[in-house]
Amino acid sequence: MPRVIYIHSSGERNEVEVPIGQNLMMAATGHGIEGIAGDCGGAMSCATCHVVVEESFAALLPAPDDSENQMLDYTAAPRQANSRLCCQIVMSDAIDGIAVRIADPQV
């Protein structure tokens, strides 16, 4: 099963298995990863699943759509070039091992 690495602001890393087709926000909340709130349940209306995708994986993801881009303008932590909402990143074999830094703060 593919894996994702969540990196906290402290440097702590949590590596979890994620079924293909599941988004990284659901995987984080399902595994109790602190820092990913996902308050809206993935409806893209809260930006509490803001992550910064490691450079080596950013190019493997589809570009954020207009709605995600809009929500990224309202994140609590400053938006960065590789900022994404992890509710919009769907696990696939192509991104096995993806590393994402959890934005701090989320709210």
PDB file of N, CA and C in Angstrom, residues 28-95:
ATOM      1  N   ALA A  28      -4.945  11.408   7.166  1.00  0.00           N
ATOM      2  CA  ALA A  28      -4.377  12.049   8.357  1.00  0.00           C
ATOM      3  C   ALA A  28      -5.338  11.981   9.532  1.00  0.00           C
ATOM      4  N   THR A  29      -6.588  12.346   9.310  1.00  0.00           N
ATOM      5  CA  THR A  29      -7.544  12.338  10.419  1.00  0.00           C
ATOM      6  C   THR A  29      -7.826  10.908  10.870  1.00  0.00           C
ATOM      7  N   GLY A  30      -7.843   9.972   9.956  1.00  0.00           N
ATOM      8  CA  GLY A  30      -8.068   8.572  10.304  1.00  0.00           C
ATOM      9  C   GLY A  30      -6.945   7.956  11.107  1.00  0.00           C
ATOM     10  N   HIS A  31      -5.734   8.502  10.950  1.00  0.00           N
ATOM     11  CA  HIS A  31      -4.572   7.999  11.697  1.00  0.00           C
ATOM     12  C   HIS A  31      -4.236   8.890  12.892  1.00  0.00           C
ATOM     13  N   GLY A  32      -5.078   9.885  13.174  1.00  0.00           N
ATOM     14  CA  GLY A  32      -4.834  10.744  14.334  1.00  0.00           C
ATOM     15  C   GLY A  32      -3.628  11.647  14.198  1.00  0.00           C
ATOM     16  N   ILE A  33      -3.300  12.048  12.969  1.00  0.00           N
ATOM     17  CA  ILE A  33      -2.159  12.939  12.759  1.00  0.00           C
ATOM     18  C   ILE A  33      -2.518  14.329  13.268  1.00  0.00           C
ATOM     19  N   GLU A  34      -1.783  14.811  14.260  1.00  0.00           N
ATOM     20  CA  GLU A  34      -2.051  16.135  14.816  1.00  0.00           C
ATOM     21  C   GLU A  34      -1.653  17.211  13.808  1.00  0.00           C
ATOM     22  N   GLY A  35      -2.449  18.287  13.790  1.00  0.00           N
ATOM     23  CA  GLY A  35      -2.145  19.412  12.913  1.00  0.00           C
ATOM     24  C   GLY A  35      -2.992  19.460  11.665  1.00  0.00           C
ATOM     25  N   ILE A  36      -3.610  18.349  11.297  1.00  0.00           N
ATOM     26  CA  ILE A  36      -4.537  18.321  10.169  1.00  0.00           C
ATOM     27  C   ILE A  36      -5.933  18.238  10.765  1.00  0.00           C
ATOM     28  N   ALA A  37      -6.644  19.364  10.744  1.00  0.00           N
ATOM     29  CA  ALA A  37      -7.973  19.396  11.357  1.00  0.00           C
ATOM     30  C   ALA A  37      -9.043  18.874  10.405  1.00  0.00           C
ATOM     31  N   GLY A  38      -9.030  19.337   9.172  1.00  0.00           N
ATOM     32  CA  GLY A  38     -10.034  18.906   8.209  1.00  0.00           C
ATOM     33  C   GLY A  38     -11.441  19.211   8.683  1.00  0.00           C
ATOM     34  N   ASP A  39     -11.634  20.396   9.247  1.00  0.00           N
ATOM     35  CA  ASP A  39     -12.915  20.775   9.850  1.00  0.00           C
ATOM     36  C   ASP A  39     -14.105  20.618   8.911  1.00  0.00           C
ATOM     37  N   CYS A  40     -13.914  20.862   7.621  1.00  0.00           N
ATOM     38  CA  CYS A  40     -15.044  20.805   6.687  1.00  0.00           C
ATOM     39  C   CYS A  40     -15.244  19.418   6.097  1.00  0.00           C
ATOM     40  N   GLY A  41     -14.423  18.463   6.506  1.00  0.00           N
ATOM     41  CA  GLY A  41     -14.568  17.098   6.007  1.00  0.00           C
ATOM     42  C   GLY A  41     -14.155  16.912   4.561  1.00  0.00           C
ATOM     43  N   GLY A  42     -13.407  17.852   4.026  1.00  0.00           N
ATOM     44  CA  GLY A  42     -12.933  17.738   2.648  1.00  0.00           C
ATOM     45  C   GLY A  42     -13.784  18.484   1.643  1.00  0.00           C
ATOM     46  N   ALA A  43     -14.674  19.354   2.121  1.00  0.00           N
ATOM     47  CA  ALA A  43     -15.549  20.125   1.229  1.00  0.00           C
ATOM     48  C   ALA A  43     -14.861  21.377   0.689  1.00  0.00           C
ATOM     49  N   MET A  44     -13.605  21.573   1.044  1.00  0.00           N
ATOM     50  CA  MET A  44     -12.796  22.695   0.596  1.00  0.00           C
ATOM     51  C   MET A  44     -13.400  24.034   1.006  1.00  0.00           C
ATOM     52  N   SER A  45     -13.831  24.099   2.271  1.00  0.00           N
ATOM     53  CA  SER A  45     -14.411  25.351   2.753  1.00  0.00           C
ATOM     54  C   SER A  45     -13.772  25.848   4.042  1.00  0.00           C
ATOM     55  N   CYS A  46     -12.645  25.252   4.458  1.00  0.00           N
ATOM     56  CA  CYS A  46     -12.046  25.693   5.720  1.00  0.00           C
ATOM     57  C   CYS A  46     -10.536  25.899   5.659  1.00  0.00           C
ATOM     58  N   ALA A  47      -9.827  25.239   4.793  1.00  0.00           N
ATOM     59  CA  ALA A  47      -8.366  25.336   4.652  1.00  0.00           C
ATOM     60  C   ALA A  47      -7.608  24.848   5.883  1.00  0.00           C
ATOM     61  N   THR A  48      -8.229  23.986   6.719  1.00  0.00           N
ATOM     62  CA  THR A  48      -7.538  23.458   7.898  1.00  0.00           C
ATOM     63  C   THR A  48      -6.800  22.150   7.611  1.00  0.00           C
ATOM     64  N   CYS A  49      -6.566  21.907   6.334  1.00  0.00           N
ATOM     65  CA  CYS A  49      -5.742  20.748   5.944  1.00  0.00           C
ATOM     66  C   CYS A  49      -4.598  21.223   5.050  1.00  0.00           C
ATOM     67  N   HIS A  50      -4.155  22.451   5.297  1.00  0.00           N
ATOM     68  CA  HIS A  50      -3.083  23.078   4.527  1.00  0.00           C
ATOM     69  C   HIS A  50      -1.759  22.349   4.769  1.00  0.00           C
ATOM     70  N   VAL A  51      -1.123  21.952   3.680  1.00  0.00           N
ATOM     71  CA  VAL A  51       0.200  21.338   3.740  1.00  0.00           C
ATOM     72  C   VAL A  51       1.087  21.973   2.676  1.00  0.00           C
ATOM     73  N   VAL A  52       2.375  21.783   2.839  1.00  0.00           N
ATOM     74  CA  VAL A  52       3.339  22.202   1.828  1.00  0.00           C
ATOM     75  C   VAL A  52       3.983  20.923   1.306  1.00  0.00           C
ATOM     76  N   VAL A  53       3.776  20.665   0.028  1.00  0.00           N
ATOM     77  CA  VAL A  53       4.262  19.436  -0.600  1.00  0.00           C
ATOM     78  C   VAL A  53       5.754  19.572  -0.880  1.00  0.00           C
ATOM     79  N   GLU A  54       6.505  18.554  -0.509  1.00  0.00           N
ATOM     80  CA  GLU A  54       7.938  18.552  -0.793  1.00  0.00           C
ATOM     81  C   GLU A  54       8.160  18.680  -2.303  1.00  0.00           C
ATOM     82  N   GLU A  55       9.155  19.448  -2.662  1.00  0.00           N
ATOM     83  CA  GLU A  55       9.439  19.803  -4.059  1.00  0.00           C
ATOM     84  C   GLU A  55       9.455  18.601  -5.005  1.00  0.00           C
ATOM     85  N   SER A  56      10.067  17.507  -4.596  1.00  0.00           N
ATOM     86  CA  SER A  56      10.198  16.350  -5.491  1.00  0.00           C
ATOM     87  C   SER A  56       8.851  15.731  -5.873  1.00  0.00           C
ATOM     88  N   PHE A  57       7.813  16.001  -5.100  1.00  0.00           N
ATOM     89  CA  PHE A  57       6.490  15.442  -5.392  1.00  0.00           C
ATOM     90  C   PHE A  57       5.525  16.464  -5.989  1.00  0.00           C
ATOM     91  N   ALA A  58       5.824  17.741  -5.826  1.00  0.00           N
ATOM     92  CA  ALA A  58       4.897  18.788  -6.274  1.00  0.00           C
ATOM     93  C   ALA A  58       4.561  18.658  -7.758  1.00  0.00           C
ATOM     94  N   ALA A  59       5.540  18.374  -8.576  1.00  0.00           N
ATOM     95  CA  ALA A  59       5.315  18.284 -10.020  1.00  0.00           C
ATOM     96  C   ALA A  59       4.492  17.054 -10.416  1.00  0.00           C
ATOM     97  N   LEU A  60       4.387  16.077  -9.525  1.00  0.00           N
ATOM     98  CA  LEU A  60       3.620  14.871  -9.819  1.00  0.00           C
ATOM     99  C   LEU A  60       2.119  15.055  -9.597  1.00  0.00           C
ATOM    100  N   LEU A  61       1.754  16.154  -8.955  1.00  0.00           N
ATOM    101  CA  LEU A  61       0.347  16.404  -8.640  1.00  0.00           C
ATOM    102  C   LEU A  61      -0.293  17.273  -9.715  1.00  0.00           C
ATOM    103  N   PRO A  62      -1.592  17.065  -9.955  1.00  0.00           N
ATOM    104  CA  PRO A  62      -2.282  17.999 -10.844  1.00  0.00           C
ATOM    105  C   PRO A  62      -2.308  19.383 -10.205  1.00  0.00           C
ATOM    106  N   ALA A  63      -2.344  20.397 -11.019  1.00  0.00           N
ATOM    107  CA  ALA A  63      -2.381  21.768 -10.494  1.00  0.00           C
ATOM    108  C   ALA A  63      -3.668  21.984  -9.708  1.00  0.00           C
ATOM    109  N   PRO A  64      -3.613  22.828  -8.682  1.00  0.00           N
ATOM    110  CA  PRO A  64      -4.837  23.119  -7.935  1.00  0.00           C
ATOM    111  C   PRO A  64      -5.856  23.813  -8.844  1.00  0.00           C
ATOM    112  N   ASP A  65      -7.131  23.475  -8.663  1.00  0.00           N
ATOM    113  CA  ASP A  65      -8.162  24.142  -9.453  1.00  0.00           C
ATOM    114  C   ASP A  65      -8.460  25.513  -8.846  1.00  0.00           C
ATOM    115  N   ASP A  66      -9.353  26.262  -9.480  1.00  0.00           N
ATOM    116  CA  ASP A  66      -9.656  27.624  -9.023  1.00  0.00           C
ATOM    117  C   ASP A  66     -10.171  27.664  -7.588  1.00  0.00           C
ATOM    118  N   SER A  67     -11.015  26.697  -7.222  1.00  0.00           N
ATOM    119  CA  SER A  67     -11.577  26.673  -5.865  1.00  0.00           C
ATOM    120  C   SER A  67     -10.485  26.447  -4.823  1.00  0.00           C
ATOM    121  N   GLU A  68      -9.582  25.511  -5.097  1.00  0.00           N
ATOM    122  CA  GLU A  68      -8.488  25.267  -4.153  1.00  0.00           C
ATOM    123  C   GLU A  68      -7.581  26.491  -4.069  1.00  0.00           C
ATOM    124  N   ASN A  69      -7.278  27.090  -5.193  1.00  0.00           N
ATOM    125  CA  ASN A  69      -6.446  28.300  -5.193  1.00  0.00           C
ATOM    126  C   ASN A  69      -7.067  29.392  -4.342  1.00  0.00           C
ATOM    127  N   GLN A  70      -8.373  29.557  -4.452  1.00  0.00           N
ATOM    128  CA  GLN A  70      -9.067  30.559  -3.646  1.00  0.00           C
ATOM    129  C   GLN A  70      -8.935  30.254  -2.157  1.00  0.00           C
ATOM    130  N   MET A  71      -9.178  29.014  -1.765  1.00  0.00           N
ATOM    131  CA  MET A  71      -9.089  28.631  -0.348  1.00  0.00           C
ATOM    132  C   MET A  71      -7.668  28.797   0.186  1.00  0.00           C
ATOM    133  N   LEU A  72      -6.677  28.544  -0.634  1.00  0.00           N
ATOM    134  CA  LEU A  72      -5.289  28.691  -0.189  1.00  0.00           C
ATOM    135  C   LEU A  72      -4.943  30.139   0.144  1.00  0.00           C
ATOM    136  N   ASP A  73      -5.721  31.067  -0.372  1.00  0.00           N
ATOM    137  CA  ASP A  73      -5.512  32.475  -0.026  1.00  0.00           C
ATOM    138  C   ASP A  73      -5.988  32.793   1.391  1.00  0.00           C
ATOM    139  N   TYR A  74      -6.713  31.875   2.026  1.00  0.00           N
ATOM    140  CA  TYR A  74      -7.284  32.109   3.358  1.00  0.00           C
ATOM    141  C   TYR A  74      -6.685  31.202   4.432  1.00  0.00           C
ATOM    142  N   THR A  75      -5.551  30.614   4.175  1.00  0.00           N
ATOM    143  CA  THR A  75      -4.930  29.746   5.173  1.00  0.00           C
ATOM    144  C   THR A  75      -4.369  30.563   6.331  1.00  0.00           C
ATOM    145  N   ALA A  76      -4.339  29.952   7.509  1.00  0.00           N
ATOM    146  CA  ALA A  76      -3.808  30.631   8.698  1.00  0.00           C
ATOM    147  C   ALA A  76      -2.297  30.835   8.580  1.00  0.00           C
ATOM    148  N   ALA A  77      -1.599  29.825   8.081  1.00  0.00           N
ATOM    149  CA  ALA A  77      -0.154  29.937   7.851  1.00  0.00           C
ATOM    150  C   ALA A  77       0.053  30.528   6.454  1.00  0.00           C
ATOM    151  N   PRO A  78       1.092  31.304   6.265  1.00  0.00           N
ATOM    152  CA  PRO A  78       1.321  31.904   4.959  1.00  0.00           C
ATOM    153  C   PRO A  78       1.405  30.851   3.845  1.00  0.00           C
ATOM    154  N   ARG A  79       0.772  31.175   2.739  1.00  0.00           N
ATOM    155  CA  ARG A  79       0.804  30.300   1.562  1.00  0.00           C
ATOM    156  C   ARG A  79       2.208  30.297   0.979  1.00  0.00           C
ATOM    157  N   GLN A  80       2.640  29.104   0.526  1.00  0.00           N
ATOM    158  CA  GLN A  80       3.941  28.962  -0.118  1.00  0.00           C
ATOM    159  C   GLN A  80       3.736  28.432  -1.536  1.00  0.00           C
ATOM    160  N   ALA A  81       4.794  28.385  -2.316  1.00  0.00           N
ATOM    161  CA  ALA A  81       4.691  27.950  -3.720  1.00  0.00           C
ATOM    162  C   ALA A  81       4.088  26.558  -3.846  1.00  0.00           C
ATOM    163  N   ASN A  82       4.407  25.661  -2.920  1.00  0.00           N
ATOM    164  CA  ASN A  82       3.922  24.276  -2.989  1.00  0.00           C
ATOM    165  C   ASN A  82       2.782  24.017  -2.012  1.00  0.00           C
ATOM    166  N   SER A  83       2.106  25.064  -1.561  1.00  0.00           N
ATOM    167  CA  SER A  83       0.975  24.882  -0.647  1.00  0.00           C
ATOM    168  C   SER A  83      -0.172  24.182  -1.363  1.00  0.00           C
ATOM    169  N   ARG A  84      -0.790  23.253  -0.648  1.00  0.00           N
ATOM    170  CA  ARG A  84      -1.966  22.547  -1.159  1.00  0.00           C
ATOM    171  C   ARG A  84      -2.897  22.248   0.010  1.00  0.00           C
ATOM    172  N   LEU A  85      -4.151  21.985  -0.316  1.00  0.00           N
ATOM    173  CA  LEU A  85      -5.089  21.445   0.663  1.00  0.00           C
ATOM    174  C   LEU A  85      -5.008  19.939   0.501  1.00  0.00           C
ATOM    175  N   CYS A  86      -4.669  19.235   1.577  1.00  0.00           N
ATOM    176  CA  CYS A  86      -4.445  17.799   1.404  1.00  0.00           C
ATOM    177  C   CYS A  86      -5.737  17.022   1.163  1.00  0.00           C
ATOM    178  N   CYS A  87      -6.897  17.681   1.326  1.00  0.00           N
ATOM    179  CA  CYS A  87      -8.159  17.030   0.951  1.00  0.00           C
ATOM    180  C   CYS A  87      -8.260  16.901  -0.564  1.00  0.00           C
ATOM    181  N   GLN A  88      -7.404  17.625  -1.284  1.00  0.00           N
ATOM    182  CA  GLN A  88      -7.431  17.594  -2.745  1.00  0.00           C
ATOM    183  C   GLN A  88      -6.310  16.750  -3.338  1.00  0.00           C
ATOM    184  N   ILE A  89      -5.516  16.127  -2.480  1.00  0.00           N
ATOM    185  CA  ILE A  89      -4.441  15.244  -2.954  1.00  0.00           C
ATOM    186  C   ILE A  89      -4.913  13.813  -2.752  1.00  0.00           C
ATOM    187  N   VAL A  90      -5.116  13.112  -3.845  1.00  0.00           N
ATOM    188  CA  VAL A  90      -5.636  11.750  -3.813  1.00  0.00           C
ATOM    189  C   VAL A  90      -4.478  10.779  -4.013  1.00  0.00           C
ATOM    190  N   MET A  91      -4.384   9.803  -3.118  1.00  0.00           N
ATOM    191  CA  MET A  91      -3.274   8.851  -3.165  1.00  0.00           C
ATOM    192  C   MET A  91      -3.338   8.003  -4.430  1.00  0.00           C
ATOM    193  N   SER A  92      -2.165   7.808  -5.004  1.00  0.00           N
ATOM    194  CA  SER A  92      -1.994   6.920  -6.158  1.00  0.00           C
ATOM    195  C   SER A  92      -0.602   6.307  -6.058  1.00  0.00           C
ATOM    196  N   ASP A  93      -0.355   5.293  -6.858  1.00  0.00           N
ATOM    197  CA  ASP A  93       0.978   4.689  -6.870  1.00  0.00           C
ATOM    198  C   ASP A  93       2.041   5.703  -7.289  1.00  0.00           C
ATOM    199  N   ALA A  94       1.666   6.664  -8.135  1.00  0.00           N
ATOM    200  CA  ALA A  94       2.618   7.652  -8.646  1.00  0.00           C
ATOM    201  C   ALA A  94       3.192   8.538  -7.545  1.00  0.00           C
ATOM    202  N   ILE A  95       2.452   8.705  -6.445  1.00  0.00           N
ATOM    203  CA  ILE A  95       2.951   9.574  -5.363  1.00  0.00           C
ATOM    204  C   ILE A  95       3.286   8.792  -4.097  1.00  0.00           C
TER     205      ILE A  95
END
